[in-house]
PDB file of C-alpha atoms and ligand atoms in Angstrom:
ATOM      1  CA  MET N 106      -3.349 120.994 171.342  1.00  0.00           C
ATOM      2  CA  SER N 107       0.113 119.702 172.212  1.00  0.00           C
ATOM      3  CA  VAL N 108       2.101 119.194 175.376  1.00  0.00           C
ATOM      4  CA  ALA N 109       5.858 118.958 174.776  1.00  0.00           C
ATOM      5  CA  VAL N 110       6.981 117.146 177.937  1.00  0.00           C
ATOM      6  CA  SER N 111       5.866 113.775 179.215  1.00  0.00           C
ATOM      7  CA  ILE N 112       2.604 114.272 181.039  1.00  0.00           C
ATOM      8  CA  ASP N 113       3.744 111.863 183.734  1.00  0.00           C
ATOM      9  CA  GLU N 114       6.476 114.293 184.698  1.00  0.00           C
ATOM     10  CA  LEU N 115       4.182 117.252 185.224  1.00  0.00           C
ATOM     11  CA  SER N 116       3.589 118.583 188.703  1.00  0.00           C
ATOM     12  CA  ASP N 117       0.008 119.000 189.903  1.00  0.00           C
ATOM     13  CA  GLU N 118       0.298 122.728 189.217  1.00  0.00           C
ATOM     14  CA  GLU N 119       1.532 122.133 185.666  1.00  0.00           C
ATOM     15  CA  LEU N 120      -1.249 119.623 185.130  1.00  0.00           C
ATOM     16  CA  ASP N 121      -3.686 122.315 186.254  1.00  0.00           C
ATOM     17  CA  THR N 122      -2.244 124.594 183.572  1.00  0.00           C
ATOM     18  CA  VAL N 123      -2.827 121.931 180.930  1.00  0.00           C
ATOM     19  CA  ALA N 124      -6.395 121.543 182.196  1.00  0.00           C
ATOM     20  CA  VAL N 125      -6.964 125.276 181.798  1.00  0.00           C
ATOM     21  CA  GLU N 126      -5.562 125.040 178.237  1.00  0.00           C
ATOM     22  CA  PHE N 127      -8.117 122.363 177.466  1.00  0.00           C
ATOM     23  CA  ALA N 128     -11.080 124.243 178.885  1.00  0.00           C
ATOM     24  CA  GLY N 129     -13.731 124.527 176.175  1.00  0.00           C
ATOM     25  CA  THR N 130     -12.016 122.007 173.907  1.00  0.00           C
ATOM     26  CA  ALA N 131     -14.370 119.607 172.114  1.00  0.00           C
ATOM     27  CA  PRO N 132     -14.506 116.172 173.793  1.00  0.00           C
ATOM     28  CA  GLU N 133     -13.414 114.450 170.574  1.00  0.00           C
ATOM     29  CA  GLU N 134     -10.272 116.605 170.518  1.00  0.00           C
ATOM     30  CA  VAL N 135      -9.554 115.827 174.164  1.00  0.00           C
ATOM     31  CA  LEU N 136      -9.971 112.118 173.428  1.00  0.00           C
ATOM     32  CA  ALA N 137      -7.662 112.281 170.421  1.00  0.00           C
ATOM     33  CA  TRP N 138      -5.027 114.089 172.471  1.00  0.00           C
ATOM     34  CA  ALA N 139      -5.352 111.594 175.319  1.00  0.00           C
ATOM     35  CA  LEU N 140      -4.916 108.645 172.960  1.00  0.00           C
ATOM     36  CA  ASP N 141      -1.929 110.294 171.262  1.00  0.00           C
ATOM     37  CA  THR N 142      -0.366 110.970 174.639  1.00  0.00           C
ATOM     38  CA  PHE N 143      -1.016 107.775 176.582  1.00  0.00           C
ATOM     39  CA  SER N 144      -1.705 104.890 174.192  1.00  0.00           C
ATOM     40  CA  PRO N 145      -1.439 102.001 174.764  1.00  0.00           C
ATOM     41  CA  ASP N 146      -1.427 102.704 178.514  1.00  0.00           C
ATOM     42  CA  ILE N 147      -4.908 104.194 178.634  1.00  0.00           C
ATOM     43  CA  ALA N 148      -8.422 102.784 178.935  1.00  0.00           C
ATOM     44  CA  MET N 149     -11.925 104.121 179.238  1.00  0.00           C
ATOM     45  CA  ALA N 150     -14.317 103.122 182.010  1.00  0.00           C
ATOM     46  CA  THR N 151     -18.047 103.088 181.495  1.00  0.00           C
ATOM     47  CA  GLY N 152     -21.090 102.207 183.545  1.00  0.00           C
ATOM     48  CA  PHE N 153     -23.219 102.565 180.394  1.00  0.00           C
ATOM     49  CA  GLY N 154     -24.697 105.871 181.503  1.00  0.00           C
ATOM     50  CA  LEU N 155     -25.645 108.445 178.906  1.00  0.00           C
ATOM     51  CA  GLU N 156     -22.178 109.987 179.076  1.00  0.00           C
ATOM     52  CA  GLY N 157     -20.424 106.669 178.553  1.00  0.00           C
ATOM     53  CA  CYS N 158     -22.612 105.882 175.562  1.00  0.00           C
ATOM     54  CA  ALA N 159     -21.739 109.262 174.039  1.00  0.00           C
ATOM     55  CA  LEU N 160     -18.021 108.673 174.621  1.00  0.00           C
ATOM     56  CA  VAL N 161     -18.206 105.237 173.004  1.00  0.00           C
ATOM     57  CA  SER N 162     -19.756 106.904 169.961  1.00  0.00           C
ATOM     58  CA  MET N 163     -17.033 109.565 169.895  1.00  0.00           C
ATOM     59  CA  ILE N 164     -14.253 106.988 170.255  1.00  0.00           C
ATOM     60  CA  ALA N 165     -15.749 104.910 167.456  1.00  0.00           C
ATOM     61  CA  GLY N 166     -15.627 108.034 165.292  1.00  0.00           C
ATOM     62  CA  LEU N 167     -11.913 108.406 165.954  1.00  0.00           C
ATOM     63  CA  GLN N 168     -11.324 104.915 164.555  1.00  0.00           C
ATOM     64  CA  ARG N 169      -8.561 104.220 167.045  1.00  0.00           C
ATOM     65  CA  PRO N 170      -8.140 101.032 169.091  1.00  0.00           C
ATOM     66  CA  VAL N 171      -9.105 101.853 172.687  1.00  0.00           C
ATOM     67  CA  ARG N 172      -9.680  99.531 175.613  1.00  0.00           C
ATOM     68  CA  ILE N 173     -13.100 100.161 177.114  1.00  0.00           C
ATOM     69  CA  PHE N 174     -14.056  98.331 180.291  1.00  0.00           C
ATOM     70  CA  TYR N 175     -16.969  98.099 182.689  1.00  0.00           C
ATOM     71  CA  LEU N 176     -17.253  96.920 186.264  1.00  0.00           C
ATOM     72  CA  ASP N 177     -19.678  94.033 186.436  1.00  0.00           C
ATOM     73  CA  THR N 178     -20.991  93.715 189.980  1.00  0.00           C
ATOM     74  CA  ASP N 179     -23.338  90.904 188.881  1.00  0.00           C
ATOM     75  CA  LEU N 180     -26.084  93.237 190.070  1.00  0.00           C
ATOM     76  CA  LEU N 181     -26.624  95.434 187.039  1.00  0.00           C
ATOM     77  CA  PHE N 182     -30.047  95.889 185.469  1.00  0.00           C
ATOM     78  CA  PRO N 183     -31.024  93.575 182.602  1.00  0.00           C
ATOM     79  CA  GLU N 184     -31.504  96.760 180.560  1.00  0.00           C
ATOM     80  CA  THR N 185     -27.862  97.675 181.204  1.00  0.00           C
ATOM     81  CA  TYR N 186     -26.557  94.331 179.958  1.00  0.00           C
ATOM     82  CA  ALA N 187     -28.800  94.666 176.892  1.00  0.00           C
ATOM     83  CA  LEU N 188     -27.410  98.166 176.270  1.00  0.00           C
ATOM     84  CA  ARG N 189     -23.854  96.797 176.483  1.00  0.00           C
ATOM     85  CA  ASP N 190     -24.711  94.313 173.750  1.00  0.00           C
ATOM     86  CA  ALA N 191     -26.435  96.986 171.637  1.00  0.00           C
ATOM     87  CA  LEU N 192     -23.399  99.293 171.839  1.00  0.00           C
ATOM     88  CA  GLU N 193     -21.084  96.448 170.883  1.00  0.00           C
ATOM     89  CA  SER N 194     -23.011  95.629 167.768  1.00  0.00           C
ATOM     90  CA  ARG N 195     -23.612  99.270 166.822  1.00  0.00           C
ATOM     91  CA  TYR N 196     -20.005 100.435 167.184  1.00  0.00           C
ATOM     92  CA  GLY N 197     -18.043  97.210 166.689  1.00  0.00           C
ATOM     93  CA  VAL N 198     -16.412  97.476 170.113  1.00  0.00           C
ATOM     94  CA  ARG N 199     -15.821  94.733 172.670  1.00  0.00           C
ATOM     95  CA  PHE N 200     -16.135  95.855 176.291  1.00  0.00           C
ATOM     96  CA  GLU N 201     -13.754  94.314 178.800  1.00  0.00           C
ATOM     97  CA  ARG N 202     -15.596  92.870 181.785  1.00  0.00           C
ATOM     98  CA  ARG N 203     -13.863  93.483 185.100  1.00  0.00           C
ATOM     99  CA  ALA N 204     -15.284  91.892 188.229  1.00  0.00           C
ATOM    100  CA  THR N 205     -14.426  90.468 191.602  1.00  0.00           C
ATOM    101  CA  ASN N 206     -13.858  86.726 191.934  1.00  0.00           C
ATOM    102  CA  LEU N 207     -16.202  86.812 194.909  1.00  0.00           C
ATOM    103  CA  SER N 208     -19.575  85.488 193.818  1.00  0.00           C
ATOM    104  CA  LEU N 209     -22.705  86.935 195.366  1.00  0.00           C
ATOM    105  CA  THR N 210     -23.230  83.645 197.185  1.00  0.00           C
ATOM    106  CA  GLU N 211     -19.703  83.730 198.625  1.00  0.00           C
ATOM    107  CA  GLN N 212     -20.161  87.358 199.592  1.00  0.00           C
ATOM    108  CA  ALA N 213     -23.362  86.531 201.468  1.00  0.00           C
ATOM    109  CA  LEU N 214     -21.663  83.639 203.268  1.00  0.00           C
ATOM    110  CA  ARG N 215     -18.663  85.727 204.244  1.00  0.00           C
ATOM    111  CA  TYR N 216     -20.254  89.122 204.954  1.00  0.00           C
ATOM    112  CA  GLY N 217     -23.927  88.307 205.473  1.00  0.00           C
ATOM    113  CA  ASP N 218     -26.933  88.678 203.212  1.00  0.00           C
ATOM    114  CA  LYS N 219     -27.544  91.959 201.366  1.00  0.00           C
ATOM    115  CA  LEU N 220     -24.296  93.636 202.330  1.00  0.00           C
ATOM    116  CA  TRP N 221     -25.378  96.626 200.222  1.00  0.00           C
ATOM    117  CA  GLU N 222     -28.103  97.407 202.774  1.00  0.00           C
ATOM    118  CA  ARG N 223     -25.872  97.199 205.833  1.00  0.00           C
ATOM    119  CA  ASN N 224     -22.509  98.384 204.534  1.00  0.00           C
ATOM    120  CA  PRO N 225     -22.691  99.722 200.959  1.00  0.00           C
ATOM    121  CA  ASP N 226     -19.176 101.164 201.183  1.00  0.00           C
ATOM    122  CA  GLU N 227     -17.769  97.699 201.800  1.00  0.00           C
ATOM    123  CA  CYS N 228     -19.940  96.190 199.072  1.00  0.00           C
ATOM    124  CA  CYS N 229     -18.738  98.845 196.584  1.00  0.00           C
ATOM    125  CA  ARG N 230     -15.156  98.260 197.684  1.00  0.00           C
ATOM    126  CA  LEU N 231     -15.413  94.542 197.040  1.00  0.00           C
ATOM    127  CA  ARG N 232     -17.405  94.618 193.820  1.00  0.00           C
ATOM    128  CA  LYS N 233     -16.203  97.870 192.204  1.00  0.00           C
ATOM    129  CA  ILE N 234     -13.157  99.516 193.729  1.00  0.00           C
ATOM    130  CA  GLU N 235     -10.853  96.506 193.942  1.00  0.00           C
ATOM    131  CA  PRO N 236     -11.588  95.287 190.384  1.00  0.00           C
ATOM    132  CA  LEU N 237     -11.063  98.879 189.223  1.00  0.00           C
ATOM    133  CA  ARG N 238      -7.779  99.139 191.096  1.00  0.00           C
ATOM    134  CA  GLN N 239      -6.566  95.977 189.386  1.00  0.00           C
ATOM    135  CA  MET N 240      -7.630  97.283 185.998  1.00  0.00           C
ATOM    136  CA  LEU N 241      -5.941 100.661 186.438  1.00  0.00           C
ATOM    137  CA  SER N 242      -2.676  99.317 187.802  1.00  0.00           C
ATOM    138  CA  GLY N 243      -0.204  99.458 184.967  1.00  0.00           C
ATOM    139  CA  LEU N 244      -2.098 102.169 183.081  1.00  0.00           C
ATOM    140  CA  ARG N 245      -0.949 105.775 182.847  1.00  0.00           C
ATOM    141  CA  ALA N 246      -4.360 107.313 182.276  1.00  0.00           C
ATOM    142  CA  TRP N 247      -8.044 106.506 182.268  1.00  0.00           C
ATOM    143  CA  ILE N 248     -10.994 108.164 180.604  1.00  0.00           C
ATOM    144  CA  THR N 249     -14.279 108.722 182.424  1.00  0.00           C
ATOM    145  CA  GLY N 250     -17.645 110.276 181.621  1.00  0.00           C
ATOM    146  CA  ILE N 251     -18.069 112.372 184.757  1.00  0.00           C
ATOM    147  CA  ARG N 252     -19.548 115.868 184.523  1.00  0.00           C
ATOM    148  CA  ARG N 253     -19.282 118.688 187.040  1.00  0.00           C
ATOM    149  CA  GLN N 254     -23.030 119.151 187.061  1.00  0.00           C
ATOM    150  CA  GLN N 255     -23.800 115.609 188.191  1.00  0.00           C
ATOM    151  CA  THR N 256     -23.182 116.095 191.884  1.00  0.00           C
ATOM    152  CA  SER N 257     -21.473 118.466 194.295  1.00  0.00           C
ATOM    153  CA  THR N 258     -18.700 115.920 194.782  1.00  0.00           C
ATOM    154  CA  ARG N 259     -17.818 116.314 191.081  1.00  0.00           C
ATOM    155  CA  ALA N 260     -18.170 120.099 190.933  1.00  0.00           C
ATOM    156  CA  ALA N 261     -14.419 120.711 190.964  1.00  0.00           C
ATOM    157  CA  ALA N 262     -13.457 118.040 188.441  1.00  0.00           C
ATOM    158  CA  ARG N 263     -11.116 119.104 185.606  1.00  0.00           C
ATOM    159  CA  VAL N 264     -10.946 117.906 182.048  1.00  0.00           C
ATOM    160  CA  ILE N 265      -7.551 116.458 182.900  1.00  0.00           C
ATOM    161  CA  GLU N 266      -6.370 115.879 186.425  1.00  0.00           C
ATOM    162  CA  ARG N 267      -4.221 113.719 188.622  1.00  0.00           C
ATOM    163  CA  ASP N 268      -6.095 110.839 190.210  1.00  0.00           C
ATOM    164  CA  PRO N 269      -4.327 110.346 193.526  1.00  0.00           C
ATOM    165  CA  GLN N 270      -6.582 107.490 194.582  1.00  0.00           C
ATOM    166  CA  PHE N 271      -5.400 105.253 191.754  1.00  0.00           C
ATOM    167  CA  ASP N 272      -2.150 107.081 190.957  1.00  0.00           C
ATOM    168  CA  LEU N 273      -2.596 107.949 187.288  1.00  0.00           C
ATOM    169  CA  VAL N 274      -3.975 110.725 185.098  1.00  0.00           C
ATOM    170  CA  LYS N 275      -7.733 111.028 184.721  1.00  0.00           C
ATOM    171  CA  ILE N 276      -9.287 112.404 181.545  1.00  0.00           C
ATOM    172  CA  ASN N 277     -12.864 113.727 181.768  1.00  0.00           C
ATOM    173  CA  PRO N 278     -13.736 114.918 178.227  1.00  0.00           C
ATOM    174  CA  LEU N 279     -17.364 115.754 179.117  1.00  0.00           C
ATOM    175  CA  VAL N 280     -16.616 117.486 182.397  1.00  0.00           C
ATOM    176  CA  SER N 281     -18.115 120.841 181.383  1.00  0.00           C
ATOM    177  CA  TRP N 282     -21.090 119.479 179.441  1.00  0.00           C
ATOM    178  CA  THR N 283     -24.597 119.998 180.722  1.00  0.00           C
ATOM    179  CA  LYS N 284     -27.303 117.369 180.772  1.00  0.00           C
ATOM    180  CA  GLN N 285     -28.815 119.131 177.743  1.00  0.00           C
ATOM    181  CA  ASP N 286     -25.488 118.912 175.898  1.00  0.00           C
ATOM    182  CA  ILE N 287     -25.383 115.143 176.446  1.00  0.00           C
ATOM    183  CA  TRP N 288     -28.955 114.563 175.341  1.00  0.00           C
ATOM    184  CA  ARG N 289     -28.398 116.728 172.252  1.00  0.00           C
ATOM    185  CA  TYR N 290     -25.361 114.661 171.272  1.00  0.00           C
ATOM    186  CA  VAL N 291     -27.136 111.360 171.909  1.00  0.00           C
ATOM    187  CA  ARG N 292     -30.168 112.368 169.873  1.00  0.00           C
ATOM    188  CA  ASP N 293     -28.164 113.948 167.021  1.00  0.00           C
ATOM    189  CA  HIS N 294     -26.022 110.833 166.696  1.00  0.00           C
ATOM    190  CA  GLU N 295     -28.771 108.312 167.482  1.00  0.00           C
ATOM    191  CA  VAL N 296     -26.673 106.769 170.230  1.00  0.00           C
ATOM    192  CA  PRO N 297     -28.318 103.792 172.012  1.00  0.00           C
ATOM    193  CA  PHE N 298     -29.124 104.533 175.659  1.00  0.00           C
ATOM    194  CA  ASN N 299     -30.682 102.811 178.635  1.00  0.00           C
ATOM    195  CA  PRO N 300     -34.506 102.778 178.385  1.00  0.00           C
ATOM    196  CA  LEU N 301     -34.677 103.187 182.168  1.00  0.00           C
ATOM    197  CA  LEU N 302     -33.729 106.838 181.568  1.00  0.00           C
ATOM    198  CA  ASN N 303     -37.226 107.281 180.166  1.00  0.00           C
ATOM    199  CA  GLN N 304     -38.745 105.674 183.258  1.00  0.00           C
ATOM    200  CA  GLY N 305     -37.645 108.159 185.913  1.00  0.00           C
ATOM    201  CA  TYR N 306     -34.118 106.863 186.440  1.00  0.00           C
ATOM    202  CA  GLU N 307     -31.317 109.417 186.056  1.00  0.00           C
ATOM    203  CA  SER N 308     -28.225 107.615 187.275  1.00  0.00           C
ATOM    204  CA  ILE N 309     -28.252 103.852 186.918  1.00  0.00           C
ATOM    205  CA  GLY N 310     -26.049 101.530 188.931  1.00  0.00           C
ATOM    206  CA  CYS N 311     -26.782  98.243 190.684  1.00  0.00           C
ATOM    207  CA  VAL N 312     -30.380  97.069 191.027  1.00  0.00           C
ATOM    208  CA  PRO N 313     -30.488  97.073 194.856  1.00  0.00           C
ATOM    209  CA  CYS N 314     -29.045 100.600 195.104  1.00  0.00           C
ATOM    210  CA  THR N 315     -30.867 102.438 192.312  1.00  0.00           C
ATOM    211  CA  THR N 316     -34.339 104.010 192.330  1.00  0.00           C
ATOM    212  CA  PRO N 317     -36.110 106.508 190.071  1.00  0.00           C
ATOM    213  CA  ILE N 318     -36.013 110.163 191.128  1.00  0.00           C
ATOM    214  CA  SER N 319     -38.727 112.761 191.505  1.00  0.00           C
ATOM    215  CA  ILE N 320     -38.872 116.103 189.702  1.00  0.00           C
ATOM    216  CA  GLY N 321     -36.422 118.540 191.263  1.00  0.00           C
ATOM    217  CA  GLU N 322     -34.230 115.907 192.891  1.00  0.00           C
ATOM    218  CA  ASP N 323     -30.481 115.776 192.282  1.00  0.00           C
ATOM    219  CA  SER N 324     -29.626 113.504 189.354  1.00  0.00           C
ATOM    220  CA  ARG N 325     -27.935 111.001 191.667  1.00  0.00           C
ATOM    221  CA  ALA N 326     -30.581 111.141 194.409  1.00  0.00           C
ATOM    222  CA  GLY N 327     -31.822 107.730 193.310  1.00  0.00           C
ATOM    223  CA  ARG N 328     -28.510 106.069 194.156  1.00  0.00           C
ATOM    224  CA  TRP N 329     -28.220 104.571 197.665  1.00  0.00           C
ATOM    225  CA  ARG N 330     -31.452 106.271 198.616  1.00  0.00           C
ATOM    226  CA  GLY N 331     -31.818 106.666 202.363  1.00  0.00           C
ATOM    227  CA  GLN N 332     -28.103 106.096 202.927  1.00  0.00           C
ATOM    228  CA  ASN N 333     -25.484 108.739 203.523  1.00  0.00           C
ATOM    229  CA  LYS N 334     -23.691 107.930 200.269  1.00  0.00           C
ATOM    230  CA  VAL N 335     -23.598 109.541 196.820  1.00  0.00           C
ATOM    231  CA  GLU N 336     -20.486 107.977 195.276  1.00  0.00           C
ATOM    232  CA  CYS N 337     -19.328 104.393 195.064  1.00  0.00           C
ATOM    233  CA  GLY N 338     -15.783 105.581 195.712  1.00  0.00           C
ATOM    234  CA  ILE N 339     -14.549 105.499 192.125  1.00  0.00           C
ATOM    235  CA  HIS N 340     -14.617 109.254 191.599  1.00  0.00           C
ATOM    236  CA  LEU N 341     -13.473 110.663 194.905  1.00  0.00           C
ATOM    237  CA  GLN N 342     -12.134 114.208 194.679  1.00  0.00           C
ATOM    238  CA  GLY N 343      -8.942 113.199 196.393  1.00  0.00           C
ATOM    239  CA  ASN N 344      -6.763 116.018 195.167  1.00  0.00           C
ATOM    240  CA  GLY N 345      -8.319 118.522 197.500  1.00  0.00           C
ATOM    241  CA  ARG N 346      -9.933 120.654 194.820  1.00  0.00           C
TER     242      ARG N 346
HETATM  243 FE1  SF4 C 192     -22.986  96.860 196.193  1.00  0.00          FE
HETATM  244 FE2  SF4 C 192     -24.833  98.737 195.802  1.00  0.00          FE
HETATM  245 FE3  SF4 C 192     -22.225  99.307 195.516  1.00  0.00          FE
HETATM  246 FE4  SF4 C 192     -23.522  97.761 193.736  1.00  0.00          FE
HETATM  247  S1  SF4 C 192     -23.877  99.967 194.170  1.00  0.00           S
HETATM  248  S2  SF4 C 192     -21.495  97.379 194.577  1.00  0.00           S
HETATM  249  S3  SF4 C 192     -24.901  96.601 195.119  1.00  0.00           S
HETATM  250  S4  SF4 C 192     -23.321  98.749 197.418  1.00  0.00           S
END
């Protein structure tokens, strides 16, 4: 797969054409293309979900230097931090920690206790979106593990698309994979994953905003349960598709 002109110069319509070209392409091939095209101005984000773990395994297989970062809200599960360490030792990677300078104590003093219960959008903005914005500024592309099947807000995602919220190109190598596809890859390649996934959790974020789900519930129904919120604001479908 090759694109002759600089990807930065493509219009949204031309980028759509590239995305159509990539439809059905193996994630490893998409990753290799993305690294060829954007390195060193590209990084991968992970929240250590199943998809992120699979992508870390794929990137390790490419044997290319890639920045991989995570947003540390200081509220992640102990199992998530342990998984981070397990992935580092298994694949020889070093995850970049990105976080706000605002400690939880300072946040409580300034915004009140348990902001996530009263205003989760503001809490996510402080602890996730702003550190992410800082990380992405200066990059030309970022890689994510989102899949169309995960939630209706991701149903129109493309394998490659413009990210108007952060003003760069977004690469989603697993966008068309099903949950079964991910589990098959993880099992076939013995990729470490979060043990909470075997305890009823499907999508794992911060401790105060994550619960297990029941059979038949949407995979992200356990996030911000009881609140009118399904995304932290990182993966908004801002391009109107
Ligand atoms: Fe705050 Fe919850 Fe968002 Fe984590 S997921 S940053 S605790 S609102």
